[in-house]
Coordinates of C-alpha atoms in Angstrom, one line a residue:
X774 CA -29.9 -48.6 16.7
X775 CA -27.1 -48.0 19.3
X776 CA -27.1 -44.8 21.3
X777 CA -24.6 -43.6 23.8
X778 CA -26.2 -43.2 27.3
X779 CA -24.7 -40.8 29.8
X780 CA -25.0 -41.4 33.6
X781 CA -26.1 -38.7 35.7
X782 CA -23.2 -36.4 36.7
X783 CA -21.0 -37.7 33.9
X784 CA -20.2 -35.4 30.9
X785 CA -18.4 -36.2 27.8
X786 CA -14.5 -35.4 28.2
X787 CA -14.0 -33.6 25.0
X788 CA -16.8 -31.0 25.7
X789 CA -15.6 -27.6 26.4
X790 CA -17.1 -24.1 27.2
X791 CA -16.3 -20.9 25.5
X792 CA -14.7 -19.5 28.6
X793 CA -12.3 -22.5 28.7
X794 CA -11.0 -21.9 25.2
X795 CA -8.1 -19.8 24.4
X796 CA -8.8 -16.8 22.2
X797 CA -7.3 -17.0 18.6
X798 CA -4.1 -15.0 18.2
X799 CA -5.6 -13.1 15.4
X800 CA -8.9 -12.2 17.2
X801 CA -8.1 -8.6 17.6
X802 CA -6.5 -7.8 14.2
X803 CA -8.4 -5.1 12.4
X804 CA -9.2 -5.5 8.7
X805 CA -6.9 -3.7 6.3
X806 CA -8.4 -0.4 5.2
X807 CA -5.6 1.3 3.6
X808 CA -2.1 0.9 2.0
X809 CA 0.3 3.9 2.4
X810 CA 3.0 4.1 -0.1
X811 CA 6.3 6.2 0.2
X812 CA 6.4 7.9 -3.2
X813 CA 10.0 6.6 -3.7
X814 CA 8.7 3.1 -3.2
X815 CA 6.4 3.6 -6.2
X816 CA 9.0 4.4 -8.8
X817 CA 12.1 2.7 -10.1
X818 CA 15.4 4.6 -10.9
X819 CA 14.0 6.0 -14.2
X820 CA 10.9 7.4 -12.4
X821 CA 8.7 4.7 -14.1
X822 CA 6.2 2.8 -11.9
X823 CA 7.7 -0.3 -10.4
X824 CA 6.6 -3.6 -12.0
X825 CA 3.1 -4.5 -10.9
X826 CA 2.4 -1.2 -9.1
X827 CA -0.6 -0.1 -11.4
X828 CA -2.2 -3.5 -11.1
X829 CA -1.8 -3.5 -7.3
X830 CA -3.3 0.1 -7.0
X831 CA -6.2 -0.7 -9.3
X832 CA -6.9 -4.0 -7.3
X833 CA -6.8 -2.0 -4.0
X834 CA -9.0 0.7 -5.4
X835 CA -11.6 -1.9 -6.7
X836 CA -11.6 -3.7 -3.4
X837 CA -12.3 -0.6 -1.5
X838 CA -9.0 -0.4 0.3
X839 CA -7.8 3.2 0.4
X840 CA -4.4 4.2 -1.1
X841 CA -2.3 6.9 0.3
X842 CA 1.0 8.4 -0.7
X843 CA 3.6 10.3 1.4
X844 CA 6.5 12.2 -0.1
X845 CA 9.4 14.3 1.2
X846 CA 9.0 16.7 -1.9
X847 CA 6.6 19.6 -2.4
X848 CA 3.0 19.0 -3.3
X849 CA 3.3 20.2 -7.0
X850 CA 6.1 17.8 -7.7
X851 CA 4.5 14.9 -5.8
X852 CA 1.0 15.3 -7.4
X853 CA 2.6 15.2 -11.0
X854 CA 4.5 12.2 -10.0
X855 CA 1.5 10.4 -8.6
X856 CA -0.5 11.2 -11.7
X857 CA 2.3 9.8 -13.9
X858 CA 2.9 6.7 -11.9
X859 CA -0.8 5.5 -11.2
X860 CA -3.0 7.8 -12.9
X861 CA -5.7 10.2 -11.7
X862 CA -8.2 9.7 -8.9
X863 CA -7.0 6.4 -7.4
X864 CA -5.0 7.9 -4.5
X865 CA -7.2 8.9 -1.5
X866 CA -4.7 11.1 0.1
X867 CA -1.2 12.5 -0.5
X868 CA 0.9 14.1 2.2
X869 CA 3.9 16.1 1.2
X870 CA 6.5 18.3 2.8
X871 CA 4.2 21.2 2.4
X872 CA 1.9 19.7 4.9
X873 CA 4.4 19.1 7.8
X874 CA 5.6 21.8 10.2
X875 CA 9.3 21.1 10.3
X876 CA 10.6 19.3 7.2
X877 CA 14.1 17.8 7.1
X878 CA 14.5 15.8 10.4
X879 CA 13.7 12.2 11.5
X880 CA 10.4 13.2 13.2
X881 CA 9.3 14.8 10.1
X882 CA 9.2 11.4 8.3
X883 CA 7.1 9.9 11.1
X884 CA 4.8 12.9 10.9
X885 CA 4.2 12.1 7.0
X886 CA 2.8 8.8 8.0
X887 CA 0.8 9.9 11.0
X888 CA -0.7 12.7 9.0
X889 CA -1.7 10.2 6.1
X890 CA -3.3 8.1 8.7
X891 CA -5.1 11.1 10.3
X892 CA -6.4 12.1 6.9
X893 CA -7.7 8.6 6.1
X894 CA -9.3 8.7 9.6
X895 CA -7.8 5.4 10.7
X896 CA -5.2 4.2 13.1
X897 CA -2.0 2.3 12.2
X898 CA -3.8 -1.1 13.2
X899 CA -5.8 -0.8 9.9
X900 CA -3.1 0.0 7.4
X901 CA 0.0 -1.3 5.7
X902 CA 2.9 0.8 4.4
X903 CA 5.3 0.2 1.7
X904 CA 8.7 2.3 2.1
X905 CA 11.8 2.5 -0.1
X906 CA 14.6 3.5 2.2
X907 CA 15.8 2.6 5.7
X908 CA 14.8 6.0 7.2
X909 CA 11.2 5.7 5.7
X910 CA 11.1 2.1 7.0
X911 CA 12.0 3.2 10.5
X912 CA 9.5 6.2 10.3
X913 CA 6.6 3.9 9.3
X914 CA 7.5 1.6 12.2
X915 CA 7.7 4.6 14.5
X916 CA 4.3 5.6 13.4
X917 CA 3.0 2.2 14.4
X918 CA 2.5 0.8 10.8
X919 CA 3.2 -2.6 9.5
X920 CA 5.8 -1.9 6.8
X921 CA 7.6 -3.7 4.0
X922 CA 10.2 -2.7 1.3
X923 CA 9.7 -4.3 -2.2
X924 CA 11.7 -4.1 -5.3
X925 CA 8.6 -4.7 -7.3
X926 CA 5.0 -5.5 -6.9
X927 CA 4.4 -8.2 -9.5
X928 CA 1.8 -10.5 -8.6
X929 CA 0.8 -8.7 -5.3
X930 CA -2.9 -8.3 -5.0
X931 CA -5.3 -7.0 -2.3
X932 CA -5.5 -10.4 -0.7
X933 CA -1.7 -10.6 -0.4
X934 CA -1.6 -7.2 1.3
X935 CA -4.3 -8.4 3.6
X936 CA -2.2 -11.5 4.5
X937 CA 1.0 -9.3 4.9
X938 CA -1.0 -7.0 7.3
X939 CA -2.4 -9.9 9.3
X940 CA 1.0 -11.8 9.6
X941 CA 2.7 -8.7 10.7
X942 CA 0.3 -8.1 13.5
X943 CA 0.3 -11.8 14.5
X944 CA 4.2 -11.7 14.8
X945 CA 4.2 -8.6 16.7
X946 CA 1.5 -9.6 19.1
X947 CA 3.4 -12.8 20.0
X948 CA 6.6 -10.8 20.4
X949 CA 5.3 -8.1 22.6

């Protein structure tokens, strides 16, 4: 039996200590706790749910990831639309024009997303947003959220949302 013998004062060259190692780039990334949809990003032009939306919302609900919705319309219209699109009881919070102080300006769109985060009790680091229009995409980014625009949600599952969230934070950490 051959064994490797070290001499006194000589250590193996490939040995490292924890303080010598670089931290992984994703060490500080928070887990995904919520997905916030712009109501317009949930429906197609006929006000029907986009392909795959119901499956995604159900998958998020079962996985314990909260679903939030923001809308620039009034609460009564938004509640009816959410019920029609995804059903009852799957959305954790709904933030509408009725909830924000000054509807109608750019700051207002940002406040919709910030209020949704506040109602969920999380920061933007733990959420992902889906928005339909340029102004809402910019508003979500201004609120600090990773955001994406999608024409459909076919095949998108909780794991995919977690990967999107993680990748967005890695890219923005490296950039900034």
